[in-house]
Amino acid sequence: MINVLFVCLGNICRSPMAEAVFKNLVEKENLNEKIQVDSAATSSWHIGDPPHKGTISKLKEYNISTEGMVGRQLEKTDYEKFDYIIGMDASNVTNIREILGQPDHPKIIRFLDLTDHKKDVPDPYYTGDFQETYDLVIEGCQALLNSIKSNHEDQFN
Ligand code: 4NP
C-alpha cells in the first residue's frame, strides 16, 4: 500500500480538495487497493471542521464527494505512516519539516513541483478563487499519480 498525505495551513481548502480529487482519480483507475489518501493541517485552527463551503461546492460541480472529511493536524507519527507528504505551498513544506523533525527528506514534496508550474497552490481562503485552485489541483494530482506509477512500477503492472 502506498500512503499519500496532502498538507496545507488549515486543512479546509486546498489539502481536502487535493485529497478528494486524488481519491476520485484513484477510484477511477481502480487503484483503491494500492493507494490510500489523507490530508492534514500544519495549524490547529480547524480540527474537526468540514471542508470550506467553497471547496465543497467546487467539488460538487465536478461530482466529487467530500463526505465524512474533517480537519486534523499533522502529527509527528505521520512521518512513518506516509510515503508521500505533500505540501500545497512552500510555507507548508517548511512547517511540515519542522513538525516532523525532518529537515530534508525527499518524501516531503511541494505539490506543484511535480508539474511544470513549480509554484505554490494559491490559497482560495484568501483569493476566493476556488476554480483557479481546482484547476491546479487536478493537474498536480494527475502528475502525482504518474510519478507514483513510475516510482513503483513493480506494483502497477
Ligand atoms: P487552507 O486555507 O490552508 O488551504 O485550508 C486556509 C484555511 C483557513 C485559514 C487560512 C487558510 N484560516 O486562517 O483559518
Short mmCIF file of N, CA and C and ligand atoms in Angstrom, two decimals:
data_model
loop_
_atom_site.label_atom_id
_atom_site.label_comp_id
_atom_site.label_asym_id
_atom_site.label_seq_id
_atom_site.Cartn_x
_atom_site.Cartn_y
_atom_site.Cartn_z
N MET A 1 0.84 -1.21 0.00
CA MET A 1 0.00 0.00 0.00
C MET A 1 0.87 1.25 0.00
N ILE A 2 0.50 2.19 -0.85
CA ILE A 2 1.21 3.47 -0.89
C ILE A 2 0.33 4.52 -0.22
N ASN A 3 0.90 5.23 0.75
CA ASN A 3 0.13 6.19 1.54
C ASN A 3 0.53 7.61 1.21
N VAL A 4 -0.49 8.41 0.85
CA VAL A 4 -0.27 9.79 0.39
C VAL A 4 -0.97 10.75 1.34
N LEU A 5 -0.26 11.77 1.79
CA LEU A 5 -0.84 12.78 2.69
C LEU A 5 -0.66 14.18 2.10
N PHE A 6 -1.78 14.89 1.92
CA PHE A 6 -1.73 16.28 1.47
C PHE A 6 -1.83 17.19 2.70
N VAL A 7 -1.02 18.24 2.70
CA VAL A 7 -0.97 19.12 3.88
C VAL A 7 -1.06 20.59 3.45
N CYS A 8 -1.92 21.35 4.14
CA CYS A 8 -1.93 22.80 3.96
C CYS A 8 -2.04 23.46 5.32
N LEU A 9 -2.32 24.76 5.33
CA LEU A 9 -2.33 25.50 6.60
C LEU A 9 -3.53 25.13 7.47
N GLY A 10 -4.74 25.12 6.86
CA GLY A 10 -5.95 24.94 7.66
C GLY A 10 -6.63 23.58 7.52
N ASN A 11 -6.28 22.83 6.45
CA ASN A 11 -6.94 21.56 6.12
C ASN A 11 -8.44 21.74 5.91
N ILE A 12 -8.83 22.91 5.37
CA ILE A 12 -10.24 23.07 4.98
C ILE A 12 -10.40 23.49 3.51
N CYS A 13 -9.35 24.04 2.90
CA CYS A 13 -9.48 24.48 1.49
C CYS A 13 -8.68 23.60 0.53
N ARG A 14 -7.35 23.76 0.54
CA ARG A 14 -6.55 23.14 -0.52
C ARG A 14 -6.27 21.66 -0.30
N SER A 15 -5.82 21.26 0.90
CA SER A 15 -5.47 19.84 1.08
C SER A 15 -6.69 18.91 1.04
N PRO A 16 -7.85 19.31 1.59
CA PRO A 16 -9.01 18.41 1.40
C PRO A 16 -9.45 18.35 -0.07
N MET A 17 -9.25 19.46 -0.80
CA MET A 17 -9.58 19.44 -2.23
C MET A 17 -8.68 18.43 -2.94
N ALA A 18 -7.38 18.49 -2.64
CA ALA A 18 -6.44 17.55 -3.26
C ALA A 18 -6.75 16.12 -2.84
N GLU A 19 -7.10 15.92 -1.56
CA GLU A 19 -7.44 14.57 -1.08
C GLU A 19 -8.62 14.01 -1.87
N ALA A 20 -9.68 14.82 -2.00
CA ALA A 20 -10.90 14.34 -2.67
C ALA A 20 -10.66 14.10 -4.16
N VAL A 21 -9.91 15.00 -4.80
CA VAL A 21 -9.63 14.85 -6.23
C VAL A 21 -8.74 13.63 -6.47
N PHE A 22 -7.73 13.46 -5.62
CA PHE A 22 -6.82 12.33 -5.81
C PHE A 22 -7.53 11.00 -5.56
N LYS A 23 -8.38 10.97 -4.51
CA LYS A 23 -9.17 9.76 -4.24
C LYS A 23 -10.04 9.40 -5.43
N ASN A 24 -10.65 10.43 -6.02
CA ASN A 24 -11.51 10.24 -7.18
C ASN A 24 -10.72 9.61 -8.35
N LEU A 25 -9.52 10.12 -8.54
CA LEU A 25 -8.65 9.62 -9.61
C LEU A 25 -8.25 8.16 -9.34
N VAL A 26 -7.91 7.89 -8.08
CA VAL A 26 -7.50 6.54 -7.67
C VAL A 26 -8.66 5.56 -7.88
N GLU A 27 -9.88 6.01 -7.53
CA GLU A 27 -11.06 5.15 -7.72
C GLU A 27 -11.31 4.88 -9.20
N LYS A 28 -11.22 5.95 -10.00
CA LYS A 28 -11.48 5.80 -11.44
C LYS A 28 -10.52 4.81 -12.07
N GLU A 29 -9.30 4.76 -11.57
CA GLU A 29 -8.30 3.84 -12.13
C GLU A 29 -8.26 2.51 -11.40
N ASN A 30 -9.23 2.31 -10.51
CA ASN A 30 -9.32 1.04 -9.77
C ASN A 30 -8.08 0.73 -8.96
N LEU A 31 -7.54 1.75 -8.31
CA LEU A 31 -6.30 1.56 -7.56
C LEU A 31 -6.50 1.65 -6.04
N ASN A 32 -7.76 1.54 -5.60
CA ASN A 32 -8.08 1.66 -4.17
C ASN A 32 -7.29 0.71 -3.29
N GLU A 33 -6.98 -0.44 -3.83
CA GLU A 33 -6.25 -1.45 -3.05
C GLU A 33 -4.77 -1.11 -2.93
N LYS A 34 -4.33 -0.15 -3.74
CA LYS A 34 -2.90 0.15 -3.80
C LYS A 34 -2.51 1.50 -3.23
N ILE A 35 -3.45 2.46 -3.27
CA ILE A 35 -3.11 3.82 -2.83
C ILE A 35 -4.15 4.31 -1.82
N GLN A 36 -3.65 4.81 -0.68
CA GLN A 36 -4.52 5.38 0.36
C GLN A 36 -4.22 6.87 0.49
N VAL A 37 -5.25 7.66 0.74
CA VAL A 37 -5.10 9.12 0.71
C VAL A 37 -5.68 9.75 1.98
N ASP A 38 -4.99 10.78 2.47
CA ASP A 38 -5.46 11.52 3.65
C ASP A 38 -4.99 12.97 3.51
N SER A 39 -5.47 13.84 4.41
CA SER A 39 -4.96 15.21 4.42
C SER A 39 -4.89 15.71 5.86
N ALA A 40 -4.11 16.78 6.07
CA ALA A 40 -3.92 17.32 7.42
C ALA A 40 -3.48 18.78 7.32
N ALA A 41 -3.54 19.45 8.48
CA ALA A 41 -3.15 20.86 8.58
C ALA A 41 -1.85 21.00 9.35
N THR A 42 -1.12 22.09 9.07
CA THR A 42 0.01 22.42 9.93
C THR A 42 -0.48 23.17 11.18
N SER A 43 -1.63 23.83 11.07
CA SER A 43 -2.19 24.57 12.22
C SER A 43 -3.22 23.71 12.95
N SER A 44 -3.66 24.21 14.11
CA SER A 44 -4.71 23.51 14.87
C SER A 44 -6.07 24.20 14.72
N TRP A 45 -6.16 25.18 13.81
CA TRP A 45 -7.32 26.07 13.76
C TRP A 45 -8.63 25.39 13.39
N HIS A 46 -8.59 24.35 12.58
CA HIS A 46 -9.85 23.78 12.07
C HIS A 46 -9.97 22.28 12.35
N ILE A 47 -9.41 21.85 13.47
CA ILE A 47 -9.52 20.44 13.84
C ILE A 47 -11.00 20.10 14.00
N GLY A 48 -11.44 19.04 13.34
CA GLY A 48 -12.83 18.58 13.44
C GLY A 48 -13.80 19.31 12.52
N ASP A 49 -13.31 20.32 11.80
CA ASP A 49 -14.22 21.07 10.90
C ASP A 49 -14.34 20.38 9.53
N PRO A 50 -15.51 20.53 8.88
CA PRO A 50 -15.64 20.03 7.50
C PRO A 50 -14.86 20.95 6.56
N PRO A 51 -14.65 20.54 5.30
CA PRO A 51 -14.00 21.44 4.34
C PRO A 51 -14.77 22.76 4.20
N HIS A 52 -14.09 23.78 3.73
CA HIS A 52 -14.67 25.11 3.46
C HIS A 52 -15.83 24.96 2.47
N LYS A 53 -16.85 25.78 2.61
CA LYS A 53 -18.02 25.62 1.71
C LYS A 53 -17.63 25.87 0.25
N GLY A 54 -16.62 26.70 0.01
CA GLY A 54 -16.14 26.94 -1.36
C GLY A 54 -15.51 25.68 -1.95
N THR A 55 -14.80 24.93 -1.13
CA THR A 55 -14.20 23.66 -1.59
C THR A 55 -15.30 22.63 -1.85
N ILE A 56 -16.26 22.55 -0.91
CA ILE A 56 -17.35 21.58 -1.08
C ILE A 56 -18.13 21.87 -2.36
N SER A 57 -18.48 23.15 -2.59
CA SER A 57 -19.34 23.42 -3.75
C SER A 57 -18.56 23.30 -5.06
N LYS A 58 -17.29 23.68 -5.07
CA LYS A 58 -16.50 23.49 -6.30
C LYS A 58 -16.40 22.00 -6.65
N LEU A 59 -16.15 21.16 -5.64
CA LEU A 59 -16.03 19.72 -5.91
C LEU A 59 -17.37 19.13 -6.34
N LYS A 60 -18.44 19.63 -5.76
CA LYS A 60 -19.78 19.16 -6.13
C LYS A 60 -20.04 19.38 -7.62
N GLU A 61 -19.58 20.52 -8.14
CA GLU A 61 -19.73 20.82 -9.58
C GLU A 61 -19.14 19.72 -10.44
N TYR A 62 -18.11 19.07 -9.93
CA TYR A 62 -17.43 18.02 -10.69
C TYR A 62 -17.78 16.62 -10.17
N ASN A 63 -18.87 16.56 -9.36
CA ASN A 63 -19.33 15.28 -8.84
C ASN A 63 -18.31 14.56 -7.97
N ILE A 64 -17.56 15.33 -7.21
CA ILE A 64 -16.56 14.74 -6.32
C ILE A 64 -17.02 14.97 -4.87
N SER A 65 -17.09 13.87 -4.13
CA SER A 65 -17.63 13.91 -2.77
C SER A 65 -16.58 14.31 -1.72
N THR A 66 -17.06 15.04 -0.70
CA THR A 66 -16.21 15.37 0.45
C THR A 66 -16.81 14.78 1.73
N GLU A 67 -17.72 13.83 1.53
CA GLU A 67 -18.45 13.27 2.67
C GLU A 67 -17.52 12.69 3.74
N GLY A 68 -17.81 13.04 4.97
CA GLY A 68 -17.06 12.48 6.10
C GLY A 68 -15.70 13.12 6.34
N MET A 69 -15.31 14.05 5.49
CA MET A 69 -13.99 14.64 5.67
C MET A 69 -14.01 15.69 6.78
N VAL A 70 -13.05 15.60 7.71
CA VAL A 70 -12.91 16.60 8.77
C VAL A 70 -11.44 16.95 8.97
N GLY A 71 -11.21 18.19 9.39
CA GLY A 71 -9.84 18.67 9.58
C GLY A 71 -9.11 17.97 10.70
N ARG A 72 -7.83 17.74 10.50
CA ARG A 72 -6.97 17.24 11.57
C ARG A 72 -5.60 17.88 11.43
N GLN A 73 -4.82 17.83 12.52
CA GLN A 73 -3.49 18.43 12.48
C GLN A 73 -2.43 17.37 12.21
N LEU A 74 -1.42 17.77 11.45
CA LEU A 74 -0.27 16.89 11.18
C LEU A 74 0.40 16.49 12.50
N GLU A 75 0.75 15.21 12.60
CA GLU A 75 1.41 14.72 13.82
C GLU A 75 2.76 14.11 13.47
N LYS A 76 3.64 14.12 14.43
CA LYS A 76 4.99 13.59 14.21
C LYS A 76 4.95 12.15 13.67
N THR A 77 3.98 11.35 14.16
CA THR A 77 3.89 9.95 13.75
C THR A 77 3.50 9.78 12.27
N ASP A 78 2.98 10.86 11.65
CA ASP A 78 2.63 10.78 10.23
C ASP A 78 3.85 10.53 9.36
N TYR A 79 5.01 10.91 9.88
CA TYR A 79 6.23 10.74 9.09
C TYR A 79 6.45 9.28 8.69
N GLU A 80 6.22 8.37 9.63
CA GLU A 80 6.43 6.95 9.35
C GLU A 80 5.26 6.35 8.56
N LYS A 81 4.07 6.92 8.75
CA LYS A 81 2.86 6.33 8.15
C LYS A 81 2.72 6.60 6.65
N PHE A 82 3.32 7.71 6.17
CA PHE A 82 3.07 8.11 4.79
C PHE A 82 4.34 8.03 3.93
N ASP A 83 4.12 7.66 2.67
CA ASP A 83 5.22 7.56 1.71
C ASP A 83 5.43 8.87 0.96
N TYR A 84 4.33 9.65 0.81
CA TYR A 84 4.39 10.95 0.15
C TYR A 84 3.68 11.96 1.05
N ILE A 85 4.41 12.99 1.46
CA ILE A 85 3.84 14.03 2.32
C ILE A 85 3.96 15.33 1.53
N ILE A 86 2.79 15.82 1.07
CA ILE A 86 2.79 16.84 0.04
C ILE A 86 2.23 18.16 0.55
N GLY A 87 3.10 19.16 0.59
CA GLY A 87 2.68 20.50 0.99
C GLY A 87 2.10 21.24 -0.20
N MET A 88 1.05 22.00 0.03
CA MET A 88 0.41 22.73 -1.06
C MET A 88 1.18 24.01 -1.43
N ASP A 89 1.99 24.51 -0.49
CA ASP A 89 2.84 25.65 -0.83
C ASP A 89 4.17 25.54 -0.06
N ALA A 90 5.06 26.48 -0.35
CA ALA A 90 6.42 26.40 0.23
C ALA A 90 6.39 26.57 1.75
N SER A 91 5.50 27.41 2.26
CA SER A 91 5.47 27.58 3.72
C SER A 91 4.93 26.32 4.38
N ASN A 92 4.00 25.64 3.73
CA ASN A 92 3.53 24.34 4.26
C ASN A 92 4.71 23.38 4.36
N VAL A 93 5.54 23.34 3.32
CA VAL A 93 6.68 22.40 3.32
C VAL A 93 7.65 22.72 4.46
N THR A 94 7.91 24.01 4.66
CA THR A 94 8.78 24.43 5.77
C THR A 94 8.20 23.97 7.11
N ASN A 95 6.88 24.19 7.27
CA ASN A 95 6.24 23.80 8.54
C ASN A 95 6.16 22.29 8.71
N ILE A 96 5.93 21.56 7.63
CA ILE A 96 5.90 20.09 7.69
C ILE A 96 7.25 19.58 8.20
N ARG A 97 8.34 20.12 7.61
CA ARG A 97 9.69 19.67 8.00
C ARG A 97 9.94 19.93 9.48
N GLU A 98 9.44 21.07 9.95
CA GLU A 98 9.64 21.43 11.35
C GLU A 98 8.84 20.49 12.26
N ILE A 99 7.55 20.30 11.94
CA ILE A 99 6.68 19.46 12.78
C ILE A 99 7.20 18.03 12.82
N LEU A 100 7.62 17.52 11.66
CA LEU A 100 8.06 16.12 11.59
C LEU A 100 9.52 15.95 12.02
N GLY A 101 10.23 17.05 12.20
CA GLY A 101 11.64 16.99 12.58
C GLY A 101 12.49 16.37 11.48
N GLN A 102 12.11 16.64 10.23
CA GLN A 102 12.81 16.05 9.08
C GLN A 102 13.18 17.17 8.11
N PRO A 103 14.35 17.78 8.32
CA PRO A 103 14.69 18.95 7.53
C PRO A 103 14.76 18.71 6.02
N ASP A 104 15.15 17.50 5.63
CA ASP A 104 15.42 17.35 4.20
C ASP A 104 15.16 15.92 3.72
N HIS A 105 13.90 15.49 3.73
CA HIS A 105 13.62 14.15 3.23
C HIS A 105 12.85 14.22 1.91
N PRO A 106 13.27 13.43 0.90
CA PRO A 106 12.63 13.51 -0.42
C PRO A 106 11.15 13.13 -0.45
N LYS A 107 10.63 12.47 0.60
CA LYS A 107 9.19 12.16 0.55
C LYS A 107 8.34 13.39 0.89
N ILE A 108 8.99 14.45 1.37
CA ILE A 108 8.28 15.72 1.62
C ILE A 108 8.46 16.61 0.38
N ILE A 109 7.32 16.87 -0.30
CA ILE A 109 7.37 17.50 -1.63
C ILE A 109 6.41 18.68 -1.67
N ARG A 110 6.76 19.73 -2.43
CA ARG A 110 5.78 20.77 -2.74
C ARG A 110 4.95 20.30 -3.94
N PHE A 111 3.63 20.32 -3.79
CA PHE A 111 2.70 19.72 -4.75
C PHE A 111 3.02 20.06 -6.22
N LEU A 112 3.06 21.35 -6.54
CA LEU A 112 3.19 21.73 -7.96
C LEU A 112 4.62 21.62 -8.48
N ASP A 113 5.55 21.20 -7.62
CA ASP A 113 6.89 20.89 -8.13
C ASP A 113 6.86 19.62 -8.98
N LEU A 114 5.75 18.88 -8.89
CA LEU A 114 5.58 17.68 -9.73
C LEU A 114 5.09 18.06 -11.13
N THR A 115 4.76 19.33 -11.33
CA THR A 115 4.26 19.81 -12.63
C THR A 115 5.23 20.85 -13.18
N ASP A 116 4.93 21.37 -14.37
CA ASP A 116 5.77 22.43 -14.94
C ASP A 116 5.58 23.76 -14.23
N HIS A 117 4.50 23.88 -13.44
CA HIS A 117 4.23 25.18 -12.79
C HIS A 117 5.29 25.53 -11.75
N LYS A 118 5.70 24.53 -10.97
CA LYS A 118 6.69 24.75 -9.91
C LYS A 118 6.41 26.02 -9.12
N LYS A 119 5.19 26.09 -8.59
CA LYS A 119 4.83 27.25 -7.76
C LYS A 119 3.89 26.79 -6.64
N ASP A 120 3.52 27.73 -5.78
CA ASP A 120 2.58 27.43 -4.71
C ASP A 120 1.16 27.31 -5.27
N VAL A 121 0.34 26.48 -4.63
CA VAL A 121 -1.09 26.47 -4.96
C VAL A 121 -1.71 27.69 -4.24
N PRO A 122 -2.31 28.62 -5.00
CA PRO A 122 -2.90 29.80 -4.36
C PRO A 122 -3.98 29.37 -3.36
N ASP A 123 -4.03 30.08 -2.22
CA ASP A 123 -4.96 29.70 -1.16
C ASP A 123 -6.30 30.41 -1.37
N PRO A 124 -7.35 29.65 -1.73
CA PRO A 124 -8.64 30.29 -2.01
C PRO A 124 -9.31 30.87 -0.76
N TYR A 125 -8.79 30.51 0.43
CA TYR A 125 -9.29 31.13 1.66
C TYR A 125 -9.05 32.64 1.58
N TYR A 126 -7.96 33.02 0.90
CA TYR A 126 -7.62 34.44 0.75
C TYR A 126 -7.99 34.97 -0.63
N THR A 127 -7.82 34.15 -1.70
CA THR A 127 -8.08 34.66 -3.06
C THR A 127 -9.56 34.60 -3.40
N GLY A 128 -10.30 33.70 -2.79
CA GLY A 128 -11.71 33.48 -3.13
C GLY A 128 -11.91 32.73 -4.45
N ASP A 129 -10.80 32.40 -5.12
CA ASP A 129 -10.89 31.77 -6.46
C ASP A 129 -10.69 30.25 -6.35
N PHE A 130 -11.79 29.55 -6.10
CA PHE A 130 -11.72 28.09 -5.94
C PHE A 130 -11.51 27.38 -7.28
N GLN A 131 -11.91 28.04 -8.37
CA GLN A 131 -11.72 27.43 -9.70
C GLN A 131 -10.23 27.37 -10.06
N GLU A 132 -9.53 28.47 -9.84
CA GLU A 132 -8.09 28.51 -10.12
C GLU A 132 -7.37 27.40 -9.34
N THR A 133 -7.73 27.27 -8.06
CA THR A 133 -7.11 26.24 -7.22
C THR A 133 -7.48 24.85 -7.72
N TYR A 134 -8.76 24.66 -8.06
CA TYR A 134 -9.21 23.34 -8.54
C TYR A 134 -8.42 22.94 -9.79
N ASP A 135 -8.28 23.86 -10.74
CA ASP A 135 -7.59 23.54 -12.00
C ASP A 135 -6.14 23.10 -11.73
N LEU A 136 -5.48 23.76 -10.79
CA LEU A 136 -4.10 23.38 -10.45
C LEU A 136 -4.06 22.06 -9.69
N VAL A 137 -5.07 21.85 -8.85
CA VAL A 137 -5.13 20.60 -8.07
C VAL A 137 -5.31 19.40 -9.00
N ILE A 138 -6.16 19.54 -10.01
CA ILE A 138 -6.36 18.46 -10.98
C ILE A 138 -5.04 18.12 -11.66
N GLU A 139 -4.35 19.17 -12.10
CA GLU A 139 -3.09 18.96 -12.81
C GLU A 139 -2.04 18.30 -11.90
N GLY A 140 -1.96 18.80 -10.66
CA GLY A 140 -0.99 18.24 -9.70
C GLY A 140 -1.30 16.79 -9.37
N CYS A 141 -2.59 16.48 -9.21
CA CYS A 141 -2.97 15.10 -8.84
C CYS A 141 -2.63 14.12 -9.97
N GLN A 142 -2.86 14.56 -11.20
CA GLN A 142 -2.52 13.70 -12.33
C GLN A 142 -1.01 13.45 -12.37
N ALA A 143 -0.24 14.53 -12.14
CA ALA A 143 1.23 14.42 -12.14
C ALA A 143 1.69 13.51 -11.00
N LEU A 144 1.05 13.63 -9.85
CA LEU A 144 1.42 12.79 -8.70
C LEU A 144 1.16 11.32 -9.00
N LEU A 145 0.00 11.03 -9.60
CA LEU A 145 -0.32 9.64 -9.90
C LEU A 145 0.69 9.06 -10.90
N ASN A 146 1.04 9.86 -11.90
CA ASN A 146 2.04 9.40 -12.88
C ASN A 146 3.38 9.14 -12.20
N SER A 147 3.74 10.03 -11.28
CA SER A 147 5.01 9.90 -10.59
C SER A 147 5.01 8.63 -9.71
N ILE A 148 3.91 8.41 -8.98
CA ILE A 148 3.81 7.20 -8.14
C ILE A 148 3.92 5.95 -9.01
N LYS A 149 3.21 5.96 -10.13
CA LYS A 149 3.25 4.77 -11.01
C LYS A 149 4.66 4.51 -11.51
N SER A 150 5.41 5.56 -11.83
CA SER A 150 6.75 5.29 -12.34
C SER A 150 7.74 4.98 -11.22
N ASN A 151 7.48 5.51 -10.02
CA ASN A 151 8.36 5.18 -8.88
C ASN A 151 8.15 3.77 -8.35
N HIS A 152 6.95 3.21 -8.58
CA HIS A 152 6.63 1.88 -8.01
C HIS A 152 6.14 0.97 -9.13
N GLU A 153 6.89 0.94 -10.20
CA GLU A 153 6.47 0.20 -11.39
C GLU A 153 6.07 -1.24 -11.08
N ASP A 154 6.83 -1.86 -10.14
CA ASP A 154 6.58 -3.25 -9.76
C ASP A 154 5.13 -3.46 -9.27
N GLN A 155 4.55 -2.43 -8.64
CA GLN A 155 3.21 -2.57 -8.06
C GLN A 155 2.09 -2.22 -9.03
N PHE A 156 2.43 -1.68 -10.19
CA PHE A 156 1.38 -1.20 -11.10
C PHE A 156 1.35 -1.91 -12.44
N ASN A 157 1.89 -3.13 -12.47
CA ASN A 157 1.85 -3.88 -13.73
C ASN A 157 0.84 -5.02 -13.69
P1 4NP B 1 -6.07 26.10 3.57
O1 4NP B 1 -6.63 27.60 3.71
O2 4NP B 1 -4.70 26.12 4.23
O3 4NP B 1 -5.98 25.87 2.11
O4 4NP B 1 -7.05 25.20 4.28
C1 4NP B 1 -6.83 28.27 4.93
C2 4NP B 1 -7.85 27.88 5.76
C3 4NP B 1 -8.09 28.59 6.94
C4 4NP B 1 -7.28 29.66 7.27
C5 4NP B 1 -6.24 30.04 6.44
C6 4NP B 1 -6.01 29.34 5.28
N1 4NP B 1 -7.53 30.40 8.48
O5 4NP B 1 -6.90 31.44 8.68
O6 4NP B 1 -8.39 29.95 9.28
#
